[in-house]
PDB file of C-alpha atoms in Angstrom:
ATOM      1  CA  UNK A   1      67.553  14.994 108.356  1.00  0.00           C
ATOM      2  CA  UNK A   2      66.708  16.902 104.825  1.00  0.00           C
ATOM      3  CA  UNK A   3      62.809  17.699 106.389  1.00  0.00           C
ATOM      4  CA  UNK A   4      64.456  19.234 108.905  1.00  0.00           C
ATOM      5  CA  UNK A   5      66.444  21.225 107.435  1.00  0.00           C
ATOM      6  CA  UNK A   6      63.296  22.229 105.482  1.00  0.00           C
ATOM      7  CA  UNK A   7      61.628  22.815 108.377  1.00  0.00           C
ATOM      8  CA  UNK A   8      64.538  24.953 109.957  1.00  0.00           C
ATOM      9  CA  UNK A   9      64.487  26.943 106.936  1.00  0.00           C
ATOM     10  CA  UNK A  10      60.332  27.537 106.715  1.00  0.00           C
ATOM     11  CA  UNK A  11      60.949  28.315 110.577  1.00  0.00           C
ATOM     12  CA  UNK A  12      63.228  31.040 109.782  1.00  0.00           C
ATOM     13  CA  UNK A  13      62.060  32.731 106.977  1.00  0.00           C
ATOM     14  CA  UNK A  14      57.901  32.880 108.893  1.00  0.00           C
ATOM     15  CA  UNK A  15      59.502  33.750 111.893  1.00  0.00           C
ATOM     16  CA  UNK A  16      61.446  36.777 109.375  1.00  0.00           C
ATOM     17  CA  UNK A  17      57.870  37.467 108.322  1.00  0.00           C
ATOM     18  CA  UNK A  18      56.470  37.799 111.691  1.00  0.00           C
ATOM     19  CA  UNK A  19      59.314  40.376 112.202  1.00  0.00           C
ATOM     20  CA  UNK A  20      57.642  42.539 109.135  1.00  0.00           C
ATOM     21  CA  UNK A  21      54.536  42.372 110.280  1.00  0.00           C
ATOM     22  CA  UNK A  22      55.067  43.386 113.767  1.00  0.00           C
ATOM     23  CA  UNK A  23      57.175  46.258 112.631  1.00  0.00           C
ATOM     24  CA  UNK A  24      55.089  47.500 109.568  1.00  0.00           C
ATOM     25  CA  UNK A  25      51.716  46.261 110.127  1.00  0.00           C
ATOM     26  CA  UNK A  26      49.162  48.845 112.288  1.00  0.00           C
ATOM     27  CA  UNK A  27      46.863  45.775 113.463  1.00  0.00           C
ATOM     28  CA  UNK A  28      50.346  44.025 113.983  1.00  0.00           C
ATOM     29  CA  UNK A  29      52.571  46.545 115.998  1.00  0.00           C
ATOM     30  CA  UNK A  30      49.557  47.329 118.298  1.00  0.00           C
ATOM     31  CA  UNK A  31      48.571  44.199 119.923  1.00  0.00           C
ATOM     32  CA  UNK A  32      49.933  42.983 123.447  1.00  0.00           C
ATOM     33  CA  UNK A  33      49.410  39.803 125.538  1.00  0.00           C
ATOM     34  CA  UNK A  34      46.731  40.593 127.051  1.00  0.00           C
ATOM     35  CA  UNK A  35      44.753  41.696 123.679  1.00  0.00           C
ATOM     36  CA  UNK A  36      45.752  38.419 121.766  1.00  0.00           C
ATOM     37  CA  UNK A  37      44.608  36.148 124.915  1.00  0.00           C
ATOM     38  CA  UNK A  38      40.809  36.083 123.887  1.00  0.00           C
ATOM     39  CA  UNK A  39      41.562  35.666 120.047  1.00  0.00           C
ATOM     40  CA  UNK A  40      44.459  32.734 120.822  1.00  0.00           C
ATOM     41  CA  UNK A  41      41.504  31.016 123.116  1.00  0.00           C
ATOM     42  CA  UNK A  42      38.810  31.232 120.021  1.00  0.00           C
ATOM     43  CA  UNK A  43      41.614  29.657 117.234  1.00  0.00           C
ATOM     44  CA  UNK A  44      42.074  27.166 120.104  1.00  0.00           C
ATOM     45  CA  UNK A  45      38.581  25.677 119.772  1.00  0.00           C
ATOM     46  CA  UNK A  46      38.285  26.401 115.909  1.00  0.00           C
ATOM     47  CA  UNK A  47      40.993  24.130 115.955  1.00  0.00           C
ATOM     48  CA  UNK A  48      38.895  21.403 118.504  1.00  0.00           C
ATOM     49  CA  UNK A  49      35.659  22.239 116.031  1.00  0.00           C
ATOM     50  CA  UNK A  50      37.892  21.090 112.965  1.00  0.00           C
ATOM     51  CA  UNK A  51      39.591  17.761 114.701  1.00  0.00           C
ATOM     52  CA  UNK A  52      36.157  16.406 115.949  1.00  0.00           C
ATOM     53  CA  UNK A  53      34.878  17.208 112.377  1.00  0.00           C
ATOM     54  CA  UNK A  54      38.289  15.235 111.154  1.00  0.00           C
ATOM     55  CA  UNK A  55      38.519  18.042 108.475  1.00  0.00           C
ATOM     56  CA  UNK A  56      42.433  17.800 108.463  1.00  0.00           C
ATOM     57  CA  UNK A  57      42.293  20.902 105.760  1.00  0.00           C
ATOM     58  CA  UNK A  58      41.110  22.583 108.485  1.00  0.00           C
ATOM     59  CA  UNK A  59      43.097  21.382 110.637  1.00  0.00           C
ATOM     60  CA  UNK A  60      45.931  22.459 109.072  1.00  0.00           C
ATOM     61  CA  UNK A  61      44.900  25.867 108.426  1.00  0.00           C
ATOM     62  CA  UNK A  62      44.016  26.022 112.460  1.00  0.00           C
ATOM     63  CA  UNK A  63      47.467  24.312 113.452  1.00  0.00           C
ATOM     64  CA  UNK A  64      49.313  27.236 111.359  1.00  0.00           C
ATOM     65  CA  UNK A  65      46.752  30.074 113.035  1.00  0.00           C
ATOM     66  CA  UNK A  66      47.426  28.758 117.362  1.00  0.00           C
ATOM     67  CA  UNK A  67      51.517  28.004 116.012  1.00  0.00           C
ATOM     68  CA  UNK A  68      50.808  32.122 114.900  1.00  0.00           C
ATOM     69  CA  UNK A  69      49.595  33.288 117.814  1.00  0.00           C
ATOM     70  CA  UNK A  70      52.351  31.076 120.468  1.00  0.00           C
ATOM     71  CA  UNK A  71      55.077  32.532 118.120  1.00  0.00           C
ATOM     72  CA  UNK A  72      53.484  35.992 118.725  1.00  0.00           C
ATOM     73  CA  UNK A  73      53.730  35.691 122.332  1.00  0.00           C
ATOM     74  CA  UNK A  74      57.355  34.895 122.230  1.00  0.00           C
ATOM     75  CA  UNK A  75      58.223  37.709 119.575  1.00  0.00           C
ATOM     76  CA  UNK A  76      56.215  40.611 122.051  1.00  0.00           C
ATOM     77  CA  UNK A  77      58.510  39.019 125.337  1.00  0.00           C
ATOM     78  CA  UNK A  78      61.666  39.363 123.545  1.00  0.00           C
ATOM     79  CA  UNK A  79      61.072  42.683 122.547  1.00  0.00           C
ATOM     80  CA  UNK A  80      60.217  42.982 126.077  1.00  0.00           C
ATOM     81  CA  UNK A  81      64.075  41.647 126.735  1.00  0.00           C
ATOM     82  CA  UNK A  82      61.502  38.265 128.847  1.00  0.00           C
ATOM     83  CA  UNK A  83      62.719  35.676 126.835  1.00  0.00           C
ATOM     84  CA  UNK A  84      62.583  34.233 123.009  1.00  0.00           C
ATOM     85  CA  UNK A  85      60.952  32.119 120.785  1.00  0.00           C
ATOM     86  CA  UNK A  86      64.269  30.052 121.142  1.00  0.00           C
ATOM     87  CA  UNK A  87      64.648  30.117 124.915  1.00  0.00           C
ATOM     88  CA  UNK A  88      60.959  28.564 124.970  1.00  0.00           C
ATOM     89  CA  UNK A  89      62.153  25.747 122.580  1.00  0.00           C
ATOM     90  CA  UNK A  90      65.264  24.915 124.779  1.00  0.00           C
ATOM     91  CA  UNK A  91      62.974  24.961 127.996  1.00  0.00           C
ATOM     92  CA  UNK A  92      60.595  22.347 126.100  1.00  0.00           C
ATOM     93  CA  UNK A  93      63.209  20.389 124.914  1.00  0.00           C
ATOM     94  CA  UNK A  94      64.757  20.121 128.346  1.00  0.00           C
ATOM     95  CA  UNK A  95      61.207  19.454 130.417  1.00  0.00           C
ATOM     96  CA  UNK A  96      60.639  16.681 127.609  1.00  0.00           C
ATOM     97  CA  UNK A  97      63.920  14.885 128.127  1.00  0.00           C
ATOM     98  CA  UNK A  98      63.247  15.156 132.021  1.00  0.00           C
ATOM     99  CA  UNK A  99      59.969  13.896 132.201  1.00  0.00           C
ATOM    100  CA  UNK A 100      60.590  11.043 130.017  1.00  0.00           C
ATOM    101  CA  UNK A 101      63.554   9.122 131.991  1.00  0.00           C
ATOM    102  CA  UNK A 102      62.046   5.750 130.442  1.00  0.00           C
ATOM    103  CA  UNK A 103      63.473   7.352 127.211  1.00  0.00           C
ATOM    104  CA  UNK A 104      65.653   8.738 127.783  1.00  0.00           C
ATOM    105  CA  UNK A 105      67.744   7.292 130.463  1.00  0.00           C
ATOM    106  CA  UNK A 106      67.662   3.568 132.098  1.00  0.00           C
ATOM    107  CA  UNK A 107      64.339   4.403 134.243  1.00  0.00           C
ATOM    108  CA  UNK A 108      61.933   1.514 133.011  1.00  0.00           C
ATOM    109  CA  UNK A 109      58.425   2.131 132.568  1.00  0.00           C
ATOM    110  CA  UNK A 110      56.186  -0.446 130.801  1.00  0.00           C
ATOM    111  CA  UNK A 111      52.343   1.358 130.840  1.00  0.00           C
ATOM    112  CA  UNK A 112      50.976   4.193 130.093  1.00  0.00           C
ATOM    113  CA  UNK A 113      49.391   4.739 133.843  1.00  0.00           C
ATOM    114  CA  UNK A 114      52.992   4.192 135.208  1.00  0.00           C
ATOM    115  CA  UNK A 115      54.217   7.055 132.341  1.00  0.00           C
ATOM    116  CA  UNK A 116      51.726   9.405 134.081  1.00  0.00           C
ATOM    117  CA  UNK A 117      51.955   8.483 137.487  1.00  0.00           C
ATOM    118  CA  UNK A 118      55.614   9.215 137.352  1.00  0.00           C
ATOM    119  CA  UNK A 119      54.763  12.112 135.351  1.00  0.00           C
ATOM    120  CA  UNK A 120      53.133  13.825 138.237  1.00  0.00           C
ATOM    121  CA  UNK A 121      56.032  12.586 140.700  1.00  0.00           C
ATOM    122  CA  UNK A 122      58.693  14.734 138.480  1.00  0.00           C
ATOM    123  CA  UNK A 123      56.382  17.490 138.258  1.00  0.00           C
ATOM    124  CA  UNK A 124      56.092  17.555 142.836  1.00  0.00           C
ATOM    125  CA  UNK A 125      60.063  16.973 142.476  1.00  0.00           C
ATOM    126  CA  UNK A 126      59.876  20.552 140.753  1.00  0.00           C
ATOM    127  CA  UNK A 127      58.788  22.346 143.174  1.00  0.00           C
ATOM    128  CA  UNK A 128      54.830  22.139 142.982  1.00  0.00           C
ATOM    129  CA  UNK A 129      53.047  21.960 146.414  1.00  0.00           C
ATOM    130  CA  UNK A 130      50.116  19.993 145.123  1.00  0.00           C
ATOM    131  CA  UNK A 131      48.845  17.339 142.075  1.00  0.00           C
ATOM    132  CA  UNK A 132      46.630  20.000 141.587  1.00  0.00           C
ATOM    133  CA  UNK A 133      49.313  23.285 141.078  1.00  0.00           C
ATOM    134  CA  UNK A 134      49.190  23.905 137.231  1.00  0.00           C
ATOM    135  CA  UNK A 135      45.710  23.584 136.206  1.00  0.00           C
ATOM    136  CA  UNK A 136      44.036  26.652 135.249  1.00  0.00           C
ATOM    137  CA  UNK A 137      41.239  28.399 137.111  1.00  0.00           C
ATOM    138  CA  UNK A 138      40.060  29.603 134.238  1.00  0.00           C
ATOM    139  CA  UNK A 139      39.301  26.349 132.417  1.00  0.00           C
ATOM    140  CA  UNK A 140      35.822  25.370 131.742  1.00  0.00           C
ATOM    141  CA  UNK A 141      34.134  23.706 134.993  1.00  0.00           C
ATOM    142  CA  UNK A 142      33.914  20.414 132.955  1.00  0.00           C
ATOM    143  CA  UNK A 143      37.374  20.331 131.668  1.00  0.00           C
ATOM    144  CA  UNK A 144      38.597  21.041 134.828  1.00  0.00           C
ATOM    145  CA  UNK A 145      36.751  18.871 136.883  1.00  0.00           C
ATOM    146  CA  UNK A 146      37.932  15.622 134.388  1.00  0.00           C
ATOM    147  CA  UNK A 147      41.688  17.383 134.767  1.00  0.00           C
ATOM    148  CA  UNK A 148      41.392  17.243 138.362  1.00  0.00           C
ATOM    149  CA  UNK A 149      40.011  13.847 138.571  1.00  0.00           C
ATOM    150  CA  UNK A 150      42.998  12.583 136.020  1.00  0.00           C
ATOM    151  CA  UNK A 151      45.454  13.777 138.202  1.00  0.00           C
ATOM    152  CA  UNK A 152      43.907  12.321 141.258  1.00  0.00           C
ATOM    153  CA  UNK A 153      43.699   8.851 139.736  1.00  0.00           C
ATOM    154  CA  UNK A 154      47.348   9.255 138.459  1.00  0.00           C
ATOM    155  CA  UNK A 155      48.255  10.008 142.495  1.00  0.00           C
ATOM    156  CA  UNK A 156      46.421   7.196 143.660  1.00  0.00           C
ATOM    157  CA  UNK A 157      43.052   8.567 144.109  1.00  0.00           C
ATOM    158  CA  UNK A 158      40.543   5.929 142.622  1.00  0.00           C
ATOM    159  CA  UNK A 159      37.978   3.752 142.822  1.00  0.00           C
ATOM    160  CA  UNK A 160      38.201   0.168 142.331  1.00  0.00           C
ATOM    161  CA  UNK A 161      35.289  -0.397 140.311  1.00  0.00           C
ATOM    162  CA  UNK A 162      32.573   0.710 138.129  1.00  0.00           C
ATOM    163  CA  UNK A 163      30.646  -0.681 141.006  1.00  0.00           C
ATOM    164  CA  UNK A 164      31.643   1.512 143.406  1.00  0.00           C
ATOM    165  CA  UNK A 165      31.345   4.283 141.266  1.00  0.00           C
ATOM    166  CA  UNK A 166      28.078   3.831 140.595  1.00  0.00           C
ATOM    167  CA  UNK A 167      27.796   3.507 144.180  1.00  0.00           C
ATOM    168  CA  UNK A 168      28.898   6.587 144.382  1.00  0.00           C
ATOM    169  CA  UNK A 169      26.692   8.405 141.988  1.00  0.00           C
ATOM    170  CA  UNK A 170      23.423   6.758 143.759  1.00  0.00           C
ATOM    171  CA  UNK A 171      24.570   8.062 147.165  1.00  0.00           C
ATOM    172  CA  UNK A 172      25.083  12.114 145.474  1.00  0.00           C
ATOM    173  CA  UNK A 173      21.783  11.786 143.638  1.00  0.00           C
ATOM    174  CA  UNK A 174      19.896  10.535 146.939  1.00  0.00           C
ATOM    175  CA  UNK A 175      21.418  13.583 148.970  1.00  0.00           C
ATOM    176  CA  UNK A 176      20.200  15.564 146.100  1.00  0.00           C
ATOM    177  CA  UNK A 177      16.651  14.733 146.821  1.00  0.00           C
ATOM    178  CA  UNK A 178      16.820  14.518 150.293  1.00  0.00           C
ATOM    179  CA  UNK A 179      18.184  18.497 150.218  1.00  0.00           C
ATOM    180  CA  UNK A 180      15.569  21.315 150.686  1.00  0.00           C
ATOM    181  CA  UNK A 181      18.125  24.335 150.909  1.00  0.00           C
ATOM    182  CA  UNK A 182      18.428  25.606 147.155  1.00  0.00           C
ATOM    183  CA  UNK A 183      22.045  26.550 147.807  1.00  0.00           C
ATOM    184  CA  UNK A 184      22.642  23.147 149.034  1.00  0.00           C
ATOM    185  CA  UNK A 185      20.671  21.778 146.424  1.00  0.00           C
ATOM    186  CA  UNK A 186      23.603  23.499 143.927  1.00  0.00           C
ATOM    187  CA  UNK A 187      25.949  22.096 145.288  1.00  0.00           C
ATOM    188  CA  UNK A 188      24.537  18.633 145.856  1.00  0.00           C
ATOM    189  CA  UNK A 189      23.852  18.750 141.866  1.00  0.00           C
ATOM    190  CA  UNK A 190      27.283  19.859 141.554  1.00  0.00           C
ATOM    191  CA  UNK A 191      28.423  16.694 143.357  1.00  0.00           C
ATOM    192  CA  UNK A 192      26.558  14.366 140.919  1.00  0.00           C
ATOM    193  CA  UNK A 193      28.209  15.714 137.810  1.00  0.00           C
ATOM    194  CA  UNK A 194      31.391  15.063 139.947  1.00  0.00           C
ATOM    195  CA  UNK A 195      31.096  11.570 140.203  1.00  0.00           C
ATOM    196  CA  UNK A 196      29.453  11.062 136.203  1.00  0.00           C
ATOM    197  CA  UNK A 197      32.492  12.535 135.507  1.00  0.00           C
ATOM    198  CA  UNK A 198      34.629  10.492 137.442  1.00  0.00           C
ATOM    199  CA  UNK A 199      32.683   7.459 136.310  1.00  0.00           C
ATOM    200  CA  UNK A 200      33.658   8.820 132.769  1.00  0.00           C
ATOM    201  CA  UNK A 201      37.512   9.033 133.459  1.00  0.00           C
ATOM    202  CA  UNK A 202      37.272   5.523 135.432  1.00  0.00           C
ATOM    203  CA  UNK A 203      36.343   4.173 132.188  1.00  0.00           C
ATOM    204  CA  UNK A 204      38.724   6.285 130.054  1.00  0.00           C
ATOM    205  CA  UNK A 205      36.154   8.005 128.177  1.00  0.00           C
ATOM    206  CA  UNK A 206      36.776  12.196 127.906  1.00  0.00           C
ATOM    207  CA  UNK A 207      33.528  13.669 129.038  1.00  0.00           C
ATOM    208  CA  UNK A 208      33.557  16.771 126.994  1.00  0.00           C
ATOM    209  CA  UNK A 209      34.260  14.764 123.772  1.00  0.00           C
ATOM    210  CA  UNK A 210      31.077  12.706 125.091  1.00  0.00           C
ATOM    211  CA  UNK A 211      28.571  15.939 126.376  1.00  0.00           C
ATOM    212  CA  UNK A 212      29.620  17.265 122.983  1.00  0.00           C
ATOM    213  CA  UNK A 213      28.420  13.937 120.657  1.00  0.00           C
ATOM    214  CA  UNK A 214      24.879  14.248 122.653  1.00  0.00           C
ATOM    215  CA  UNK A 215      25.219  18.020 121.704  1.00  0.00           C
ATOM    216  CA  UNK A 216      25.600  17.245 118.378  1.00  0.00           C
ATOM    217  CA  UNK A 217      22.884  14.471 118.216  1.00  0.00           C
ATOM    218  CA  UNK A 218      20.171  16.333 119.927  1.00  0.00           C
ATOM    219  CA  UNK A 219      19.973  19.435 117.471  1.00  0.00           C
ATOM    220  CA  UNK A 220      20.671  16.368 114.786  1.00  0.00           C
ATOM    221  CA  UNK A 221      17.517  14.992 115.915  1.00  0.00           C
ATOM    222  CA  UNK A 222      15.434  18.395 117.014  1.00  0.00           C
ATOM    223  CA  UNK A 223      15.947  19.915 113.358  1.00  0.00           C
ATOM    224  CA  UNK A 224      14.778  16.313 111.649  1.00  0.00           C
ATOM    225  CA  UNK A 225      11.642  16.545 113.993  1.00  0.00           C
ATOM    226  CA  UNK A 226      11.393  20.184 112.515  1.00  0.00           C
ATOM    227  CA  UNK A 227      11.456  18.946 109.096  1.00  0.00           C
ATOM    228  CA  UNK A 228       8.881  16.491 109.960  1.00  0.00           C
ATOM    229  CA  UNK A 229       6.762  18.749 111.806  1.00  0.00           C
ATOM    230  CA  UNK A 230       6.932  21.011 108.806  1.00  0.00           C
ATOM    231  CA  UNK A 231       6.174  18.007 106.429  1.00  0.00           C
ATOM    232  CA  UNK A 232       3.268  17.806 108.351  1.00  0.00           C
ATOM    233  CA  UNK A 233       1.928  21.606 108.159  1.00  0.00           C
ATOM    234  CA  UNK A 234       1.977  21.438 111.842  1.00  0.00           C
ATOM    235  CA  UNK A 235       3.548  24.007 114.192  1.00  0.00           C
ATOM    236  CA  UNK A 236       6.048  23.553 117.050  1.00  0.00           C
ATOM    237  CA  UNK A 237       4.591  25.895 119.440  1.00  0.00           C
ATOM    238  CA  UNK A 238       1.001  24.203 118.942  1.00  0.00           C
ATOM    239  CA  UNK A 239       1.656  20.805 119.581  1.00  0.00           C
ATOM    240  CA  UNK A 240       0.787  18.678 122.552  1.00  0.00           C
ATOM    241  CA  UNK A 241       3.546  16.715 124.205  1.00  0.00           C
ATOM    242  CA  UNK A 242       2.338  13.285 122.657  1.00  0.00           C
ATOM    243  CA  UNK A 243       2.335  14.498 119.579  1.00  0.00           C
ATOM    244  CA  UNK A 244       5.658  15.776 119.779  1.00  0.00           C
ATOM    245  CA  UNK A 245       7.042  12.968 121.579  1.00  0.00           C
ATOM    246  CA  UNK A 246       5.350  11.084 118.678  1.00  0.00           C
ATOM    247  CA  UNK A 247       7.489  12.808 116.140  1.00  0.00           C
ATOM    248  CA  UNK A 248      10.543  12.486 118.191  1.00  0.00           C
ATOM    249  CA  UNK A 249      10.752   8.930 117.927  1.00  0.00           C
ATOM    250  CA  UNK A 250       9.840   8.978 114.584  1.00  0.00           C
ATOM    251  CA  UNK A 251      13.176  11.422 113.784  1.00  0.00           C
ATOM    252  CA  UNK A 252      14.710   8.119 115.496  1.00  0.00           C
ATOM    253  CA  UNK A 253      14.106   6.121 113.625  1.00  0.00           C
ATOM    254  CA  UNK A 254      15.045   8.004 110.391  1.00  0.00           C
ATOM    255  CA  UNK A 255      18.494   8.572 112.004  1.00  0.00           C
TER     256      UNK A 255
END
């Protein structure tokens, strides 16, 4: 009870702070939601940079900057006479209880699947017209397409085995070759990231946390071959491909 009380207190006196700044502060009094939407996106992935890094320094620091920015949003709608920072909290608190009736009330749930599946039957319940209402167009086309899949699987939508998705995947990339049209082509490709994905959230693995290890590990391994290269007085541009692929698997084996 005392840390909150603490934290009641630290709530009050930033949120007292962010009442100075908006009212005294140039950069401050001018911004809207619309100008903070592109900055609030970038501390959202500073934040992602400083997780998968585990720097929790950072991640503090990052935490405090999107809590900023969400607290800024509430401060320019209640100035606005939309809502406030408190209304938001009593909506959260109240969608929370809700959608947790195997908390909160005597509704028994025993997995985590059956916590999500029921999930998504509270959310129709409110109103939505599909499993897919709520996700963002906006979201990047991989995020969105493991989202979409999630939700699917939580509504029923799944394979039964790796087998089958792997079935799956052979079957898109042979209607990849077998397409001439580029546009179809596009799309065909489209259709095997699809199912990789989907093979990805059949085995509970998050695809963008995956792409973005083999991100990491490629330059990892392209900048040793550059040191080696360089070791080497050779020159990137000028080097054949067995030479290159030479150095490539020397880089890993040094890794």
């Amino acid at each position: 009870m005392q840390n909150h009380q603490i934290a009641a207190k630290s709530f009050e006196e930033f949120l007292h702070i962010l009442d100075i700044l908006r009212e005294k502060c140039p950069w401050d009094k001018k911004q809207t939601m619309e100008s903070l939407k592109t900055l609030t996106i970038e501390e959202v992935y500073e934040l992602n940079e400083a997780i998968s890094n585990k720097d929790f320094e950072e991640i503090s620091k990052e935490l405090g900057d999107v809590f900023l920015h969400l607290c800024f949003y509430a401060k320019i709608a209640s100035e606005e006479n939309h809502f406030s920072i408190f209304q938001v909290i009593e909506k959260l608190k109240e969608k929370l209880i809700y959608r947790h009736p195997h908390i909160f009330s005597d509704v028994e749930i025993n997995t985590e699947e059956e916590v999500k599946q029921n999930w998504e039957k509270l959310k129709m319940k409110e109103g939505r017209k599909s499993i897919f209402d709520g996700i963002p167009n906006s979201l990047p086309s991989l995020v969105k397409a493991f989202r979409i899949q999630d939700k699917a699987k939580s509504a029923g939508f799944k394979f039964n085995s790796n087998a089958e998705v792997l079935d799956k995947i052979r079957e898109e990339i042979e209607e990849f070759k077998l397409e001439t049209n580029e546009k179809g082509r596009v799309e065909e490709f489209g259709d095997i990231l699809f199912s990789l994905i989907n093979f990805a959230t059949f085995n509970g693995i998050d695809p963008n946390l995956a792409l973005e290890k083999s991100n990491n590990k490629f330059i990892k391994r392209v900048k040793l071959v550059e040191v080696i290269i360089k070791e080497n007085a050779e020159s990137l541009s000028k080097l054949s491909n067995d030479k290159l692929q030479n150095y490539w698997s020397k880089a890993k084996e040094q890794e």
